[in-house]
Amino acid sequence: MVWANPLRRVGGRIVLDWVAMDFEVVSDELFAAKREDFTALRDERVKQARPDRALADRIAGLRKPTVAAWLVNQVSRNCPEEVDRLAELGVSLRRAHEQLAGADLRALSRERHEVLGLLNKRAQWLARKAGYAFSDATSRQVDDTFEAAVSDEQALEAVRAARLSAALAPGSPEQWLTAAVVPARAPDRKAQPRKTAPERKPPTRKQPDRKAPDRKTEREAERKRRDRERAAREEVAAAIEARDEAAQALSDAEHRAAEAADTVAELRARLEEATKTERERKAEVTAAKKALTAAKRAADAAEKRLADLD
């Protein structure tokens, strides 16, 4: 934690405020702010946090949310009671799947559809209020994120935290069925035949005419086994590291693609607005030209009447 000193003006005087800077507080501030202000505000907080390098690095790592993620964050902040319904739905759906309650499942599915539709409308309203285009892609991403919150508790907590940088993918419905899988029935001990010594007696490993194994050979075999195990562990570690790097690269690429899609949507909206303005201005030019022509004709007529008087 570091102490930041933001300046503010009060009655023409500059006042210096010293406030504690905490990562949680800064995160809430950034993700609650307008999306277009995120980057500038984050960079300002990074500068203020420089005395604490670790804190500054964490703040710098926060990514600007996509339009869909920003909308979900704002819905979660503004309508927490409706997000709580997602949690209740998730619990009820899992219980219904465990009990194989078909009627309850149908009723809960209808309720889930209703709640998701309501949350989507909230997001759409916030998008209009903020001046963002609520495209079909954005609508699907909003639905997917709230759907994920129904089926996965970690996704629910992420939605409740309201600090998403990208939309979430909905989990498989099999997540609800995990607890409903009927375990294999234990074998009936009474039905098992009694063990008899002749049938169950394992073969004797030691043969009277076989010599004891050479200790040097055993040590060599053990050393080779340990070498193989160590190599296998290193291979697994390398594969896991490569997998994690690939997953991170995929996440980064998806985030950049979502940002690009948001930029395209914003540019299209601006283009539509500019095209509309252009049409209006051209109409004004046409009207002005007509007015000028009429004015010229009126002036010519007036001049002619004046000349006739002379």
Short mmCIF file of C-alpha atoms in Angstrom, two decimals:
data_model
loop_
_atom_site.label_atom_id
_atom_site.label_comp_id
_atom_site.label_asym_id
_atom_site.label_seq_id
_atom_site.Cartn_x
_atom_site.Cartn_y
_atom_site.Cartn_z
CA MET A 1 0.00 0.00 0.00
CA VAL A 2 1.23 3.48 -0.85
CA TRP A 3 -0.07 6.96 -0.19
CA ALA A 4 -1.27 8.96 -3.19
CA ASN A 5 -1.73 12.70 -3.23
CA PRO A 6 -4.45 13.68 -5.69
CA LEU A 7 -5.04 17.39 -6.13
CA ARG A 8 -8.46 18.98 -6.11
CA ARG A 9 -9.66 22.56 -6.38
CA VAL A 10 -11.96 23.98 -3.70
CA GLY A 11 -13.14 27.57 -3.99
CA GLY A 12 -10.24 28.56 -6.16
CA ARG A 13 -7.70 26.89 -3.84
CA ILE A 14 -5.76 23.71 -4.63
CA VAL A 15 -6.14 21.15 -1.86
CA LEU A 16 -3.73 18.24 -1.43
CA ASP A 17 -5.38 15.02 -0.23
CA TRP A 18 -3.29 12.11 1.02
CA VAL A 19 -5.18 8.84 0.66
CA ALA A 20 -4.11 5.22 1.01
CA MET A 21 -3.85 3.42 -2.33
CA ASP A 22 -4.91 -0.21 -2.21
CA PHE A 23 -5.15 -2.62 -5.15
CA GLU A 24 -8.73 -3.60 -4.33
CA VAL A 25 -9.82 0.03 -4.08
CA VAL A 26 -8.07 0.95 -7.33
CA SER A 27 -9.56 -2.06 -9.13
CA ASP A 28 -13.06 -1.09 -8.05
CA GLU A 29 -12.45 2.49 -9.14
CA LEU A 30 -11.18 1.47 -12.59
CA PHE A 31 -13.91 -1.04 -13.41
CA ALA A 32 -16.64 1.27 -12.10
CA ALA A 33 -15.43 4.15 -14.28
CA LYS A 34 -16.49 4.86 -17.83
CA ARG A 35 -14.91 2.40 -20.23
CA GLU A 36 -13.29 5.14 -22.32
CA ASP A 37 -11.65 6.56 -19.16
CA PHE A 38 -10.17 3.22 -18.07
CA THR A 39 -6.73 3.43 -19.70
CA ALA A 40 -5.96 7.02 -18.72
CA LEU A 41 -7.15 6.46 -15.15
CA ARG A 42 -5.18 3.21 -14.83
CA ASP A 43 -1.99 4.88 -16.09
CA GLU A 44 -2.48 7.70 -13.59
CA ARG A 45 -2.87 5.22 -10.73
CA VAL A 46 0.25 3.36 -11.89
CA LYS A 47 2.25 6.59 -11.64
CA GLN A 48 0.91 7.25 -8.15
CA ALA A 49 1.76 3.70 -7.06
CA ARG A 50 5.37 3.78 -8.29
CA PRO A 51 6.86 3.81 -4.75
CA ASP A 52 5.42 0.29 -4.44
CA ARG A 53 6.68 -1.48 -7.57
CA ALA A 54 4.65 -4.64 -6.97
CA LEU A 55 1.43 -2.64 -6.56
CA ALA A 56 2.20 -0.55 -9.65
CA ASP A 57 2.80 -3.71 -11.70
CA ARG A 58 -0.49 -5.24 -10.55
CA ILE A 59 -2.41 -2.12 -11.46
CA ALA A 60 -0.65 -1.92 -14.84
CA GLY A 61 -1.74 -5.50 -15.51
CA LEU A 62 -5.43 -4.62 -15.33
CA ARG A 63 -6.90 -4.77 -18.83
CA LYS A 64 -9.52 -2.48 -20.29
CA PRO A 65 -12.83 -4.36 -20.33
CA THR A 66 -14.60 -5.17 -23.56
CA VAL A 67 -18.01 -3.60 -24.05
CA ALA A 68 -19.77 -6.83 -23.01
CA ALA A 69 -17.59 -7.23 -19.90
CA TRP A 70 -18.07 -3.57 -18.96
CA LEU A 71 -21.85 -3.92 -19.27
CA VAL A 72 -21.90 -7.06 -17.12
CA ASN A 73 -19.80 -5.25 -14.50
CA GLN A 74 -22.21 -2.33 -14.42
CA VAL A 75 -25.27 -4.59 -14.22
CA SER A 76 -23.67 -6.40 -11.30
CA ARG A 77 -22.96 -3.10 -9.54
CA ASN A 78 -26.37 -1.58 -10.22
CA CYS A 79 -28.59 -4.67 -9.88
CA PRO A 80 -26.96 -6.94 -7.24
CA GLU A 81 -30.29 -8.45 -6.20
CA GLU A 82 -30.90 -9.72 -9.74
CA VAL A 83 -27.42 -11.23 -9.87
CA ASP A 84 -28.21 -12.94 -6.56
CA ARG A 85 -31.09 -14.69 -8.35
CA LEU A 86 -28.47 -16.33 -10.57
CA ALA A 87 -26.85 -17.85 -7.49
CA GLU A 88 -30.20 -19.13 -6.22
CA LEU A 89 -30.98 -20.56 -9.65
CA GLY A 90 -27.66 -22.38 -9.80
CA VAL A 91 -28.24 -24.03 -6.42
CA SER A 92 -31.82 -24.97 -7.31
CA LEU A 93 -30.83 -26.39 -10.71
CA ARG A 94 -28.07 -28.54 -9.24
CA ARG A 95 -30.44 -29.85 -6.56
CA ALA A 96 -33.12 -30.61 -9.16
CA HIS A 97 -30.60 -32.51 -11.30
CA GLU A 98 -29.43 -34.50 -8.29
CA GLN A 99 -33.01 -35.47 -7.46
CA LEU A 100 -33.92 -35.98 -11.14
CA ALA A 101 -36.96 -33.74 -10.59
CA GLY A 102 -38.25 -33.19 -14.11
CA ALA A 103 -41.07 -30.79 -13.21
CA ASP A 104 -38.75 -28.64 -11.11
CA LEU A 105 -36.17 -28.60 -13.90
CA ARG A 106 -38.72 -27.34 -16.41
CA ALA A 107 -39.90 -24.59 -14.06
CA LEU A 108 -36.34 -23.57 -13.21
CA SER A 109 -35.37 -23.53 -16.89
CA ARG A 110 -38.21 -21.09 -17.57
CA GLU A 111 -37.11 -18.95 -14.63
CA ARG A 112 -33.51 -19.00 -15.86
CA HIS A 113 -34.64 -17.84 -19.30
CA GLU A 114 -36.65 -15.05 -17.66
CA VAL A 115 -33.78 -13.86 -15.45
CA LEU A 116 -31.23 -13.95 -18.26
CA GLY A 117 -33.59 -11.97 -20.47
CA LEU A 118 -34.07 -9.37 -17.75
CA LEU A 119 -30.32 -9.01 -17.21
CA ASN A 120 -29.80 -8.67 -20.95
CA LYS A 121 -32.35 -5.84 -21.04
CA ARG A 122 -30.52 -4.14 -18.16
CA ALA A 123 -27.28 -4.37 -20.12
CA GLN A 124 -28.96 -3.06 -23.27
CA TRP A 125 -30.33 -0.07 -21.36
CA LEU A 126 -26.89 0.69 -19.88
CA ALA A 127 -25.33 0.43 -23.34
CA ARG A 128 -27.76 3.02 -24.73
CA LYS A 129 -27.17 5.27 -21.74
CA ALA A 130 -23.38 5.07 -22.21
CA GLY A 131 -23.61 5.53 -25.98
CA TYR A 132 -22.37 2.04 -26.91
CA ALA A 133 -23.69 -0.07 -29.77
CA PHE A 134 -25.43 -3.18 -28.37
CA SER A 135 -24.65 -5.53 -31.24
CA ASP A 136 -25.78 -9.15 -31.55
CA ALA A 137 -22.26 -10.27 -30.63
CA THR A 138 -22.27 -8.12 -27.50
CA SER A 139 -25.71 -9.44 -26.55
CA ARG A 140 -24.52 -13.06 -26.91
CA GLN A 141 -21.42 -12.37 -24.80
CA VAL A 142 -23.54 -10.80 -22.07
CA ASP A 143 -25.88 -13.82 -22.10
CA ASP A 144 -22.94 -16.26 -22.07
CA THR A 145 -21.38 -14.53 -19.07
CA PHE A 146 -24.54 -14.59 -16.99
CA GLU A 147 -25.20 -18.19 -18.11
CA ALA A 148 -21.73 -19.09 -16.86
CA ALA A 149 -22.58 -17.51 -13.50
CA VAL A 150 -25.58 -19.85 -13.19
CA SER A 151 -23.63 -23.04 -13.82
CA ASP A 152 -20.27 -22.24 -12.19
CA GLU A 153 -19.64 -20.79 -8.72
CA GLN A 154 -16.27 -19.29 -9.67
CA ALA A 155 -17.88 -17.53 -12.62
CA LEU A 156 -20.61 -16.27 -10.29
CA GLU A 157 -18.04 -14.78 -7.91
CA ALA A 158 -16.24 -13.15 -10.85
CA VAL A 159 -19.51 -11.58 -12.01
CA ARG A 160 -20.31 -10.41 -8.49
CA ALA A 161 -16.85 -8.83 -8.16
CA ALA A 162 -17.68 -6.70 -11.24
CA ARG A 163 -14.09 -6.61 -12.46
CA LEU A 164 -14.34 -8.61 -15.67
CA SER A 165 -12.07 -7.65 -18.55
CA ALA A 166 -13.64 -10.09 -21.00
CA ALA A 167 -16.85 -12.07 -21.31
CA LEU A 168 -17.05 -15.57 -19.82
CA ALA A 169 -17.94 -18.75 -21.64
CA PRO A 170 -20.90 -20.71 -20.27
CA GLY A 171 -20.05 -24.00 -18.61
CA SER A 172 -21.33 -27.35 -19.76
CA PRO A 173 -24.67 -28.48 -18.30
CA GLU A 174 -22.75 -31.56 -17.20
CA GLN A 175 -21.48 -29.45 -14.29
CA TRP A 176 -24.95 -29.81 -12.77
CA LEU A 177 -25.00 -33.55 -13.40
CA THR A 178 -21.70 -34.28 -11.67
CA ALA A 179 -23.28 -34.84 -8.29
CA ALA A 180 -26.19 -36.73 -9.82
CA VAL A 181 -24.12 -39.54 -11.27
CA VAL A 182 -25.15 -42.74 -9.55
CA PRO A 183 -22.05 -44.37 -8.07
CA ALA A 184 -21.32 -47.97 -8.88
CA ARG A 185 -23.05 -50.26 -6.40
CA ALA A 186 -20.71 -51.96 -4.02
CA PRO A 187 -20.50 -55.70 -4.59
CA ASP A 188 -22.73 -57.81 -2.37
CA ARG A 189 -20.44 -59.51 0.07
CA LYS A 190 -22.99 -62.20 0.86
CA ALA A 191 -23.17 -63.21 -2.79
CA GLN A 192 -19.43 -63.61 -3.13
CA PRO A 193 -18.10 -67.16 -3.12
CA ARG A 194 -15.83 -68.05 -0.29
CA LYS A 195 -12.17 -67.96 -1.02
CA THR A 196 -10.43 -71.29 -1.00
CA ALA A 197 -6.78 -71.65 -0.38
CA PRO A 198 -6.04 -73.72 -3.49
CA GLU A 199 -7.85 -71.27 -5.82
CA ARG A 200 -6.48 -68.01 -4.39
CA LYS A 201 -2.98 -69.09 -3.46
CA PRO A 202 -0.56 -66.89 -5.41
CA PRO A 203 2.35 -68.50 -7.16
CA THR A 204 5.50 -68.68 -5.11
CA ARG A 205 8.02 -66.15 -6.41
CA LYS A 206 11.08 -67.64 -4.81
CA GLN A 207 12.29 -70.83 -6.36
CA PRO A 208 14.57 -73.02 -4.36
CA ASP A 209 16.98 -73.40 -7.24
CA ARG A 210 17.12 -69.63 -8.13
CA LYS A 211 20.04 -67.57 -6.84
CA ALA A 212 19.54 -64.24 -5.02
CA PRO A 213 19.68 -61.26 -7.43
CA ASP A 214 22.90 -59.42 -7.66
CA ARG A 215 22.82 -56.23 -5.52
CA LYS A 216 24.78 -54.24 -8.10
CA THR A 217 22.26 -55.12 -10.79
CA GLU A 218 19.40 -54.03 -8.50
CA ARG A 219 21.07 -50.69 -7.77
CA GLU A 220 21.65 -50.07 -11.46
CA ALA A 221 18.03 -50.88 -12.28
CA GLU A 222 16.84 -48.57 -9.50
CA ARG A 223 19.07 -45.76 -10.76
CA LYS A 224 17.71 -46.15 -14.29
CA ARG A 225 14.16 -46.17 -12.95
CA ARG A 226 14.79 -42.92 -11.05
CA ASP A 227 16.33 -41.36 -14.16
CA ARG A 228 13.30 -42.32 -16.22
CA GLU A 229 10.96 -40.97 -13.56
CA ARG A 230 12.89 -37.69 -13.34
CA ALA A 231 12.86 -37.32 -17.13
CA ALA A 232 9.13 -38.03 -17.21
CA ARG A 233 8.48 -35.43 -14.51
CA GLU A 234 10.53 -32.85 -16.40
CA GLU A 235 8.61 -33.67 -19.57
CA VAL A 236 5.28 -33.26 -17.76
CA ALA A 237 6.40 -29.95 -16.23
CA ALA A 238 7.50 -28.67 -19.63
CA ALA A 239 4.22 -29.76 -21.21
CA ILE A 240 2.21 -28.05 -18.46
CA GLU A 241 4.23 -24.86 -18.87
CA ALA A 242 3.71 -24.94 -22.65
CA ARG A 243 0.00 -25.58 -22.13
CA ASP A 244 -0.31 -22.65 -19.71
CA GLU A 245 1.58 -20.36 -22.08
CA ALA A 246 -0.66 -21.42 -24.97
CA ALA A 247 -3.77 -20.85 -22.84
CA GLN A 248 -2.53 -17.39 -21.86
CA ALA A 249 -1.73 -16.59 -25.49
CA LEU A 250 -5.23 -17.71 -26.48
CA SER A 251 -6.78 -15.58 -23.73
CA ASP A 252 -4.76 -12.55 -24.83
CA ALA A 253 -5.70 -13.12 -28.48
CA GLU A 254 -9.38 -13.48 -27.60
CA HIS A 255 -9.24 -10.30 -25.55
CA ARG A 256 -7.57 -8.39 -28.40
CA ALA A 257 -10.13 -9.78 -30.84
CA ALA A 258 -12.98 -8.70 -28.55
CA GLU A 259 -11.45 -5.23 -28.23
CA ALA A 260 -11.11 -5.04 -32.01
CA ALA A 261 -14.74 -6.07 -32.43
CA ASP A 262 -15.77 -3.39 -29.95
CA THR A 263 -13.72 -0.82 -31.84
CA VAL A 264 -15.34 -1.86 -35.12
CA ALA A 265 -18.81 -1.58 -33.55
CA GLU A 266 -18.00 1.86 -32.16
CA LEU A 267 -16.59 3.03 -35.49
CA ARG A 268 -19.65 1.74 -37.32
CA ALA A 269 -21.90 3.61 -34.92
CA ARG A 270 -19.85 6.77 -35.42
CA LEU A 271 -19.91 6.24 -39.20
CA GLU A 272 -23.70 5.90 -39.16
CA GLU A 273 -23.96 9.08 -37.11
CA ALA A 274 -21.54 10.89 -39.41
CA THR A 275 -23.45 9.68 -42.49
CA LYS A 276 -26.69 10.94 -40.98
CA THR A 277 -25.07 14.30 -40.22
CA GLU A 278 -23.69 14.46 -43.77
CA ARG A 279 -27.17 13.88 -45.23
CA GLU A 280 -28.60 16.60 -43.01
CA ARG A 281 -25.86 19.05 -44.01
CA LYS A 282 -26.36 18.28 -47.70
CA ALA A 283 -30.07 18.90 -47.28
CA GLU A 284 -29.24 22.22 -45.66
CA VAL A 285 -26.93 23.08 -48.58
CA THR A 286 -29.67 22.23 -51.09
CA ALA A 287 -32.19 24.35 -49.18
CA ALA A 288 -29.69 27.21 -48.96
CA LYS A 289 -29.04 27.03 -52.71
CA LYS A 290 -32.77 27.19 -53.42
CA ALA A 291 -33.14 30.13 -51.07
CA LEU A 292 -30.20 31.88 -52.74
CA THR A 293 -31.70 31.33 -56.19
CA ALA A 294 -35.05 32.71 -55.04
CA ALA A 295 -33.34 35.69 -53.42
CA LYS A 296 -31.39 36.42 -56.60
CA ARG A 297 -34.57 36.30 -58.66
CA ALA A 298 -36.30 38.62 -56.24
CA ALA A 299 -33.36 41.02 -56.34
CA ASP A 300 -33.29 40.98 -60.14
CA ALA A 301 -37.01 41.67 -60.26
CA ALA A 302 -36.65 44.53 -57.80
CA GLU A 303 -33.80 46.03 -59.80
CA LYS A 304 -35.84 45.75 -62.99
CA ARG A 305 -38.80 47.48 -61.38
CA LEU A 306 -36.50 50.22 -60.18
CA ALA A 307 -35.06 50.65 -63.66
CA ASP A 308 -38.54 50.88 -65.15
CA LEU A 309 -39.37 53.71 -62.75
CA ASP A 310 -36.44 55.70 -64.06
#
